[in-house]
Amino acid sequence: MRILLAEDERSLSRALVAIFQKNNYSVDAVYNGEDALVYLQSGNYDVAVLDIMMPKMDGITVLKKIRATGSQLPVLMLTAKTEVDDKVLGLDSGANDYLGKPFDTKELLARIRSITRSQTVADTKLRMGNITLDRATYELSSPTGSFRLANKEFQMMEFLMSNPHHVISAERFMEKIWGYDTEAELNVVWVYISYLRKKLTALGADIQIKASRNVGYSLEETL
């Protein structure tokens, strides 16, 4: 799951990025409202965490603009403005939830899970062939065994299993999982594909990650 974090306090932003990554989220961090709006317009995110008081464009304006496009993206407002009228304004503007600063990390993560639950609860497990990916435990399993996937492995496998038979380019993997501002090289995608292929082989999978030369990768049944 990918988060856009818009928080102009750099030290808090770094701390939140570390918290989210530790809990198997991918995250892009921006520091003003204009950048937040540009990133959100890409449609690459599963949830947004927006500060209200940001330079260039405040979080409420960002929220109103994305809601005006018809976006149903779950949005959590994270802000020091905790008066009742401020909360009402945020919720009436289309926020799914509102958390004041300072906050407890456990509560923040619980609220993220809560506002994204409708996206995942009905489909906790993805299945293809004899392979199951459990989104709750990050376990990739078959009747013969299981592996708990690391963060990037899990996200890549989830992307593939959510789009079976669809060719996904290396660039799309980079954009979706590593983010726009990553310094990682494109060949890191191949490295993680290799990790997943080895795990599928060890599990006796009847599905495979197929490479289409100069195009990308897809998840297919083994012939």
PDB file of C-alpha atoms in Angstrom:
ATOM      1  CA  MET A   1       0.000   0.000   0.000  1.00  0.00           C
ATOM      2  CA  ARG A   2       1.375   3.410  -0.983  1.00  0.00           C
ATOM      3  CA  ILE A   3       0.984   6.581   1.094  1.00  0.00           C
ATOM      4  CA  LEU A   4       1.453  10.195   0.108  1.00  0.00           C
ATOM      5  CA  LEU A   5       2.615  12.172   3.139  1.00  0.00           C
ATOM      6  CA  ALA A   6       2.329  15.959   2.936  1.00  0.00           C
ATOM      7  CA  GLU A   7       3.993  17.466   6.024  1.00  0.00           C
ATOM      8  CA  ASP A   8       6.154  20.582   5.949  1.00  0.00           C
ATOM      9  CA  GLU A   9       7.946  19.930   9.257  1.00  0.00           C
ATOM     10  CA  ARG A  10      10.953  18.006   7.941  1.00  0.00           C
ATOM     11  CA  SER A  11      11.909  16.212  11.157  1.00  0.00           C
ATOM     12  CA  LEU A  12       8.353  14.962  11.693  1.00  0.00           C
ATOM     13  CA  SER A  13       8.132  13.956   8.043  1.00  0.00           C
ATOM     14  CA  ARG A  14      11.308  11.865   8.318  1.00  0.00           C
ATOM     15  CA  ALA A  15      10.002  10.189  11.462  1.00  0.00           C
ATOM     16  CA  LEU A  16       6.666   9.379   9.821  1.00  0.00           C
ATOM     17  CA  VAL A  17       8.355   7.982   6.712  1.00  0.00           C
ATOM     18  CA  ALA A  18      10.405   5.658   8.927  1.00  0.00           C
ATOM     19  CA  ILE A  19       7.276   4.559  10.838  1.00  0.00           C
ATOM     20  CA  PHE A  20       5.327   3.827   7.667  1.00  0.00           C
ATOM     21  CA  GLN A  21       8.187   1.949   6.024  1.00  0.00           C
ATOM     22  CA  LYS A  22       8.729  -0.154   9.145  1.00  0.00           C
ATOM     23  CA  ASN A  23       5.075  -1.180   8.873  1.00  0.00           C
ATOM     24  CA  ASN A  24       5.363  -2.284   5.233  1.00  0.00           C
ATOM     25  CA  TYR A  25       3.972   0.823   3.576  1.00  0.00           C
ATOM     26  CA  SER A  26       5.632   2.607   0.694  1.00  0.00           C
ATOM     27  CA  VAL A  27       5.621   6.361   1.135  1.00  0.00           C
ATOM     28  CA  ASP A  28       6.395   9.506  -0.824  1.00  0.00           C
ATOM     29  CA  ALA A  29       6.936  12.658   1.226  1.00  0.00           C
ATOM     30  CA  VAL A  30       6.278  16.200   0.031  1.00  0.00           C
ATOM     31  CA  TYR A  31       6.545  19.427   1.975  1.00  0.00           C
ATOM     32  CA  ASN A  32       3.968  21.796   0.490  1.00  0.00           C
ATOM     33  CA  GLY A  33       0.414  21.669  -0.792  1.00  0.00           C
ATOM     34  CA  GLU A  34       1.188  22.327  -4.440  1.00  0.00           C
ATOM     35  CA  ASP A  35       3.484  19.314  -4.640  1.00  0.00           C
ATOM     36  CA  ALA A  36       0.914  17.221  -2.762  1.00  0.00           C
ATOM     37  CA  LEU A  37      -1.729  18.035  -5.364  1.00  0.00           C
ATOM     38  CA  VAL A  38       0.594  17.205  -8.277  1.00  0.00           C
ATOM     39  CA  TYR A  39       1.562  13.858  -6.751  1.00  0.00           C
ATOM     40  CA  LEU A  40      -2.039  12.940  -5.900  1.00  0.00           C
ATOM     41  CA  GLN A  41      -3.173  13.697  -9.443  1.00  0.00           C
ATOM     42  CA  SER A  42      -0.992  10.798 -10.623  1.00  0.00           C
ATOM     43  CA  GLY A  43      -3.427   8.340  -9.020  1.00  0.00           C
ATOM     44  CA  ASN A  44      -0.592   6.202  -7.646  1.00  0.00           C
ATOM     45  CA  TYR A  45      -1.649   6.288  -3.992  1.00  0.00           C
ATOM     46  CA  ASP A  46      -3.868   4.216  -1.730  1.00  0.00           C
ATOM     47  CA  VAL A  47      -4.115   6.812   1.046  1.00  0.00           C
ATOM     48  CA  ALA A  48      -3.000  10.388   1.734  1.00  0.00           C
ATOM     49  CA  VAL A  49      -1.910  11.975   5.011  1.00  0.00           C
ATOM     50  CA  LEU A  50      -2.204  15.754   4.733  1.00  0.00           C
ATOM     51  CA  ASP A  51      -1.118  18.473   7.119  1.00  0.00           C
ATOM     52  CA  ILE A  52      -3.449  21.471   7.071  1.00  0.00           C
ATOM     53  CA  MET A  53      -0.978  24.313   7.561  1.00  0.00           C
ATOM     54  CA  MET A  54       1.413  23.939   4.630  1.00  0.00           C
ATOM     55  CA  PRO A  55       3.175  26.489   2.396  1.00  0.00           C
ATOM     56  CA  LYS A  56       1.955  27.296  -1.131  1.00  0.00           C
ATOM     57  CA  MET A  57      -1.405  25.533  -0.635  1.00  0.00           C
ATOM     58  CA  ASP A  58      -3.055  24.446   2.601  1.00  0.00           C
ATOM     59  CA  GLY A  59      -4.231  20.867   3.144  1.00  0.00           C
ATOM     60  CA  ILE A  60      -7.939  21.744   3.082  1.00  0.00           C
ATOM     61  CA  THR A  61      -7.552  23.293  -0.374  1.00  0.00           C
ATOM     62  CA  VAL A  62      -5.650  20.225  -1.590  1.00  0.00           C
ATOM     63  CA  LEU A  63      -8.411  18.010  -0.215  1.00  0.00           C
ATOM     64  CA  LYS A  64     -11.185  20.033  -1.871  1.00  0.00           C
ATOM     65  CA  LYS A  65      -9.390  19.997  -5.221  1.00  0.00           C
ATOM     66  CA  ILE A  66      -8.925  16.204  -5.293  1.00  0.00           C
ATOM     67  CA  ARG A  67     -12.525  15.637  -4.161  1.00  0.00           C
ATOM     68  CA  ALA A  68     -13.697  17.971  -6.949  1.00  0.00           C
ATOM     69  CA  THR A  69     -12.195  15.505  -9.453  1.00  0.00           C
ATOM     70  CA  GLY A  70     -14.329  12.688  -8.023  1.00  0.00           C
ATOM     71  CA  SER A  71     -11.440  11.014  -6.198  1.00  0.00           C
ATOM     72  CA  GLN A  72     -12.489   8.714  -3.353  1.00  0.00           C
ATOM     73  CA  LEU A  73      -8.918   8.361  -2.046  1.00  0.00           C
ATOM     74  CA  PRO A  74      -8.896   7.850   1.745  1.00  0.00           C
ATOM     75  CA  VAL A  75      -7.478  10.989   3.374  1.00  0.00           C
ATOM     76  CA  LEU A  76      -6.305  11.513   6.947  1.00  0.00           C
ATOM     77  CA  MET A  77      -5.776  15.088   8.077  1.00  0.00           C
ATOM     78  CA  LEU A  78      -2.803  15.283  10.459  1.00  0.00           C
ATOM     79  CA  THR A  79      -2.595  18.705  12.073  1.00  0.00           C
ATOM     80  CA  ALA A  80      -2.052  20.862  15.145  1.00  0.00           C
ATOM     81  CA  LYS A  81      -5.411  22.557  14.529  1.00  0.00           C
ATOM     82  CA  THR A  82      -7.647  20.533  16.830  1.00  0.00           C
ATOM     83  CA  GLU A  83     -10.535  22.857  17.651  1.00  0.00           C
ATOM     84  CA  VAL A  84     -13.954  21.369  16.954  1.00  0.00           C
ATOM     85  CA  ASP A  85     -14.627  23.854  14.130  1.00  0.00           C
ATOM     86  CA  ASP A  86     -11.330  22.871  12.481  1.00  0.00           C
ATOM     87  CA  LYS A  87     -12.263  19.185  12.643  1.00  0.00           C
ATOM     88  CA  VAL A  88     -15.705  19.896  11.221  1.00  0.00           C
ATOM     89  CA  LEU A  89     -14.183  21.873   8.351  1.00  0.00           C
ATOM     90  CA  GLY A  90     -11.786  19.048   7.518  1.00  0.00           C
ATOM     91  CA  LEU A  91     -14.461  16.357   7.631  1.00  0.00           C
ATOM     92  CA  ASP A  92     -16.977  18.459   5.693  1.00  0.00           C
ATOM     93  CA  SER A  93     -14.310  19.092   3.054  1.00  0.00           C
ATOM     94  CA  GLY A  94     -14.044  15.360   2.420  1.00  0.00           C
ATOM     95  CA  ALA A  95     -11.523  13.996   4.920  1.00  0.00           C
ATOM     96  CA  ASN A  96     -12.066  10.438   6.103  1.00  0.00           C
ATOM     97  CA  ASP A  97     -10.470  11.085   9.481  1.00  0.00           C
ATOM     98  CA  TYR A  98      -8.687  13.746  11.501  1.00  0.00           C
ATOM     99  CA  LEU A  99      -5.789  13.277  13.937  1.00  0.00           C
ATOM    100  CA  GLY A 100      -4.322  16.063  16.022  1.00  0.00           C
ATOM    101  CA  LYS A 101      -0.685  16.621  16.927  1.00  0.00           C
ATOM    102  CA  PRO A 102       0.919  15.353  19.071  1.00  0.00           C
ATOM    103  CA  PHE A 103      -0.265  11.832  18.390  1.00  0.00           C
ATOM    104  CA  ASP A 104       0.558   8.265  19.331  1.00  0.00           C
ATOM    105  CA  THR A 105       2.136   6.135  16.607  1.00  0.00           C
ATOM    106  CA  LYS A 106      -0.175   3.202  17.323  1.00  0.00           C
ATOM    107  CA  GLU A 107      -3.233   5.423  16.932  1.00  0.00           C
ATOM    108  CA  LEU A 108      -1.925   6.864  13.654  1.00  0.00           C
ATOM    109  CA  LEU A 109      -1.405   3.380  12.190  1.00  0.00           C
ATOM    110  CA  ALA A 110      -4.796   2.234  13.467  1.00  0.00           C
ATOM    111  CA  ARG A 111      -6.492   5.177  11.788  1.00  0.00           C
ATOM    112  CA  ILE A 112      -4.671   4.456   8.520  1.00  0.00           C
ATOM    113  CA  ARG A 113      -5.875   0.851   8.709  1.00  0.00           C
ATOM    114  CA  SER A 114      -9.391   2.025   9.503  1.00  0.00           C
ATOM    115  CA  ILE A 115      -9.816   4.401   6.575  1.00  0.00           C
ATOM    116  CA  THR A 116      -8.327   1.894   4.120  1.00  0.00           C
ATOM    117  CA  ARG A 117     -10.188  -1.133   5.514  1.00  0.00           C
ATOM    118  CA  SER A 118     -12.973  -1.006   2.935  1.00  0.00           C
ATOM    119  CA  GLN A 119     -10.313  -1.438   0.244  1.00  0.00           C
ATOM    120  CA  THR A 120      -8.756  -4.529   1.778  1.00  0.00           C
ATOM    121  CA  VAL A 121     -11.078  -6.321   4.168  1.00  0.00           C
ATOM    122  CA  ALA A 122     -13.035  -8.146   1.493  1.00  0.00           C
ATOM    123  CA  ASP A 123      -9.866  -9.292  -0.201  1.00  0.00           C
ATOM    124  CA  THR A 124      -7.354 -10.029   2.535  1.00  0.00           C
ATOM    125  CA  LYS A 125      -5.948 -12.917   0.514  1.00  0.00           C
ATOM    126  CA  LEU A 126      -4.976 -12.943  -3.138  1.00  0.00           C
ATOM    127  CA  ARG A 127      -4.900 -16.310  -4.900  1.00  0.00           C
ATOM    128  CA  MET A 128      -3.612 -17.552  -8.211  1.00  0.00           C
ATOM    129  CA  GLY A 129      -2.998 -21.193  -8.989  1.00  0.00           C
ATOM    130  CA  ASN A 130      -1.743 -22.920  -5.841  1.00  0.00           C
ATOM    131  CA  ILE A 131      -0.252 -19.689  -4.458  1.00  0.00           C
ATOM    132  CA  THR A 132      -1.833 -17.425  -1.832  1.00  0.00           C
ATOM    133  CA  LEU A 133      -0.636 -13.990  -0.740  1.00  0.00           C
ATOM    134  CA  ASP A 134      -1.981 -12.884   2.644  1.00  0.00           C
ATOM    135  CA  ARG A 135      -2.132  -9.101   2.822  1.00  0.00           C
ATOM    136  CA  ALA A 136      -2.507  -9.166   6.596  1.00  0.00           C
ATOM    137  CA  THR A 137       0.572 -11.283   7.374  1.00  0.00           C
ATOM    138  CA  TYR A 138       2.652 -10.668   4.207  1.00  0.00           C
ATOM    139  CA  GLU A 139       2.913 -14.447   3.773  1.00  0.00           C
ATOM    140  CA  LEU A 140       3.319 -16.037   0.365  1.00  0.00           C
ATOM    141  CA  SER A 141       2.243 -19.651   0.645  1.00  0.00           C
ATOM    142  CA  SER A 142       1.397 -22.881  -1.151  1.00  0.00           C
ATOM    143  CA  PRO A 143       0.275 -26.283   0.178  1.00  0.00           C
ATOM    144  CA  THR A 144       3.954 -27.129   0.744  1.00  0.00           C
ATOM    145  CA  GLY A 145       5.088 -24.137   2.792  1.00  0.00           C
ATOM    146  CA  SER A 146       5.269 -20.361   3.159  1.00  0.00           C
ATOM    147  CA  PHE A 147       7.568 -17.332   3.212  1.00  0.00           C
ATOM    148  CA  ARG A 148       7.013 -14.027   4.987  1.00  0.00           C
ATOM    149  CA  LEU A 149       7.898 -11.450   2.373  1.00  0.00           C
ATOM    150  CA  ALA A 150       9.959  -8.343   3.014  1.00  0.00           C
ATOM    151  CA  ASN A 151       8.383  -4.970   2.292  1.00  0.00           C
ATOM    152  CA  LYS A 152       9.331  -4.489  -1.371  1.00  0.00           C
ATOM    153  CA  GLU A 153       8.901  -8.200  -2.171  1.00  0.00           C
ATOM    154  CA  PHE A 154       5.383  -8.098  -0.752  1.00  0.00           C
ATOM    155  CA  GLN A 155       4.416  -4.969  -2.664  1.00  0.00           C
ATOM    156  CA  MET A 156       5.725  -6.342  -5.952  1.00  0.00           C
ATOM    157  CA  MET A 157       3.949  -9.665  -5.477  1.00  0.00           C
ATOM    158  CA  GLU A 158       0.739  -7.889  -4.485  1.00  0.00           C
ATOM    159  CA  PHE A 159       0.974  -5.737  -7.619  1.00  0.00           C
ATOM    160  CA  LEU A 160       1.487  -8.793  -9.816  1.00  0.00           C
ATOM    161  CA  MET A 161      -1.263 -10.881  -8.190  1.00  0.00           C
ATOM    162  CA  SER A 162      -3.716  -7.969  -8.328  1.00  0.00           C
ATOM    163  CA  ASN A 163      -3.092  -7.725 -12.077  1.00  0.00           C
ATOM    164  CA  PRO A 164      -2.720 -11.317 -13.336  1.00  0.00           C
ATOM    165  CA  HIS A 165      -1.762 -11.718 -17.012  1.00  0.00           C
ATOM    166  CA  HIS A 166      -1.107  -7.966 -17.276  1.00  0.00           C
ATOM    167  CA  VAL A 167       2.388  -6.914 -18.295  1.00  0.00           C
ATOM    168  CA  ILE A 168       3.816  -4.387 -15.838  1.00  0.00           C
ATOM    169  CA  SER A 169       6.868  -2.414 -16.913  1.00  0.00           C
ATOM    170  CA  ALA A 170       9.932  -1.985 -14.736  1.00  0.00           C
ATOM    171  CA  GLU A 171       9.281   1.755 -14.826  1.00  0.00           C
ATOM    172  CA  ARG A 172       5.770   1.219 -13.478  1.00  0.00           C
ATOM    173  CA  PHE A 173       7.123  -0.919 -10.624  1.00  0.00           C
ATOM    174  CA  MET A 174       9.621   1.830  -9.795  1.00  0.00           C
ATOM    175  CA  GLU A 175       6.941   4.514  -9.849  1.00  0.00           C
ATOM    176  CA  LYS A 176       4.440   2.532  -7.776  1.00  0.00           C
ATOM    177  CA  ILE A 177       6.764   0.929  -5.214  1.00  0.00           C
ATOM    178  CA  TRP A 178       9.977   2.958  -5.009  1.00  0.00           C
ATOM    179  CA  GLY A 179       8.404   6.337  -5.750  1.00  0.00           C
ATOM    180  CA  TYR A 180       9.246   9.300  -7.928  1.00  0.00           C
ATOM    181  CA  ASP A 181      12.168  10.552  -5.882  1.00  0.00           C
ATOM    182  CA  THR A 182      14.003   7.264  -5.448  1.00  0.00           C
ATOM    183  CA  GLU A 183      17.724   7.056  -6.133  1.00  0.00           C
ATOM    184  CA  ALA A 184      17.474   3.320  -6.822  1.00  0.00           C
ATOM    185  CA  GLU A 185      18.495   2.100 -10.267  1.00  0.00           C
ATOM    186  CA  LEU A 186      15.967   0.464 -12.587  1.00  0.00           C
ATOM    187  CA  ASN A 187      17.722  -2.905 -12.331  1.00  0.00           C
ATOM    188  CA  VAL A 188      16.571  -3.190  -8.701  1.00  0.00           C
ATOM    189  CA  VAL A 189      13.248  -4.375 -10.152  1.00  0.00           C
ATOM    190  CA  TRP A 190      14.971  -7.362 -11.775  1.00  0.00           C
ATOM    191  CA  VAL A 191      16.716  -8.142  -8.466  1.00  0.00           C
ATOM    192  CA  TYR A 192      13.406  -8.347  -6.615  1.00  0.00           C
ATOM    193  CA  ILE A 193      11.788 -10.307  -9.430  1.00  0.00           C
ATOM    194  CA  SER A 194      14.635 -12.796  -9.005  1.00  0.00           C
ATOM    195  CA  TYR A 195      13.957 -13.051  -5.258  1.00  0.00           C
ATOM    196  CA  LEU A 196      10.277 -13.755  -5.897  1.00  0.00           C
ATOM    197  CA  ARG A 197      10.987 -16.311  -8.604  1.00  0.00           C
ATOM    198  CA  LYS A 198      13.212 -18.265  -6.202  1.00  0.00           C
ATOM    199  CA  LYS A 199      10.499 -18.266  -3.555  1.00  0.00           C
ATOM    200  CA  LEU A 200       7.859 -19.407  -6.039  1.00  0.00           C
ATOM    201  CA  THR A 201      10.128 -22.243  -7.148  1.00  0.00           C
ATOM    202  CA  ALA A 202      10.748 -23.280  -3.534  1.00  0.00           C
ATOM    203  CA  LEU A 203       6.981 -23.339  -2.940  1.00  0.00           C
ATOM    204  CA  GLY A 204       6.366 -25.576  -5.943  1.00  0.00           C
ATOM    205  CA  ALA A 205       4.238 -22.865  -7.548  1.00  0.00           C
ATOM    206  CA  ASP A 206       2.175 -23.580 -10.629  1.00  0.00           C
ATOM    207  CA  ILE A 207       2.431 -19.904 -11.581  1.00  0.00           C
ATOM    208  CA  GLN A 208       5.475 -17.977 -12.791  1.00  0.00           C
ATOM    209  CA  ILE A 209       6.681 -14.428 -13.319  1.00  0.00           C
ATOM    210  CA  LYS A 210       7.158 -14.158 -17.060  1.00  0.00           C
ATOM    211  CA  ALA A 211       9.446 -11.568 -18.626  1.00  0.00           C
ATOM    212  CA  SER A 212       8.414  -9.929 -21.887  1.00  0.00           C
ATOM    213  CA  ARG A 213      11.592  -8.575 -23.421  1.00  0.00           C
ATOM    214  CA  ASN A 214      11.786  -4.768 -23.319  1.00  0.00           C
ATOM    215  CA  VAL A 215       8.184  -4.605 -22.093  1.00  0.00           C
ATOM    216  CA  GLY A 216       7.878  -5.855 -18.514  1.00  0.00           C
ATOM    217  CA  TYR A 217       6.725  -8.706 -16.291  1.00  0.00           C
ATOM    218  CA  SER A 218       3.469 -10.592 -15.844  1.00  0.00           C
ATOM    219  CA  LEU A 219       2.144 -13.357 -13.626  1.00  0.00           C
ATOM    220  CA  GLU A 220       1.100 -16.398 -15.646  1.00  0.00           C
ATOM    221  CA  GLU A 221       0.101 -20.009 -15.076  1.00  0.00           C
ATOM    222  CA  THR A 222       2.878 -22.519 -15.696  1.00  0.00           C
ATOM    223  CA  LEU A 223       2.247 -24.432 -18.897  1.00  0.00           C
TER     224      LEU A 223
END
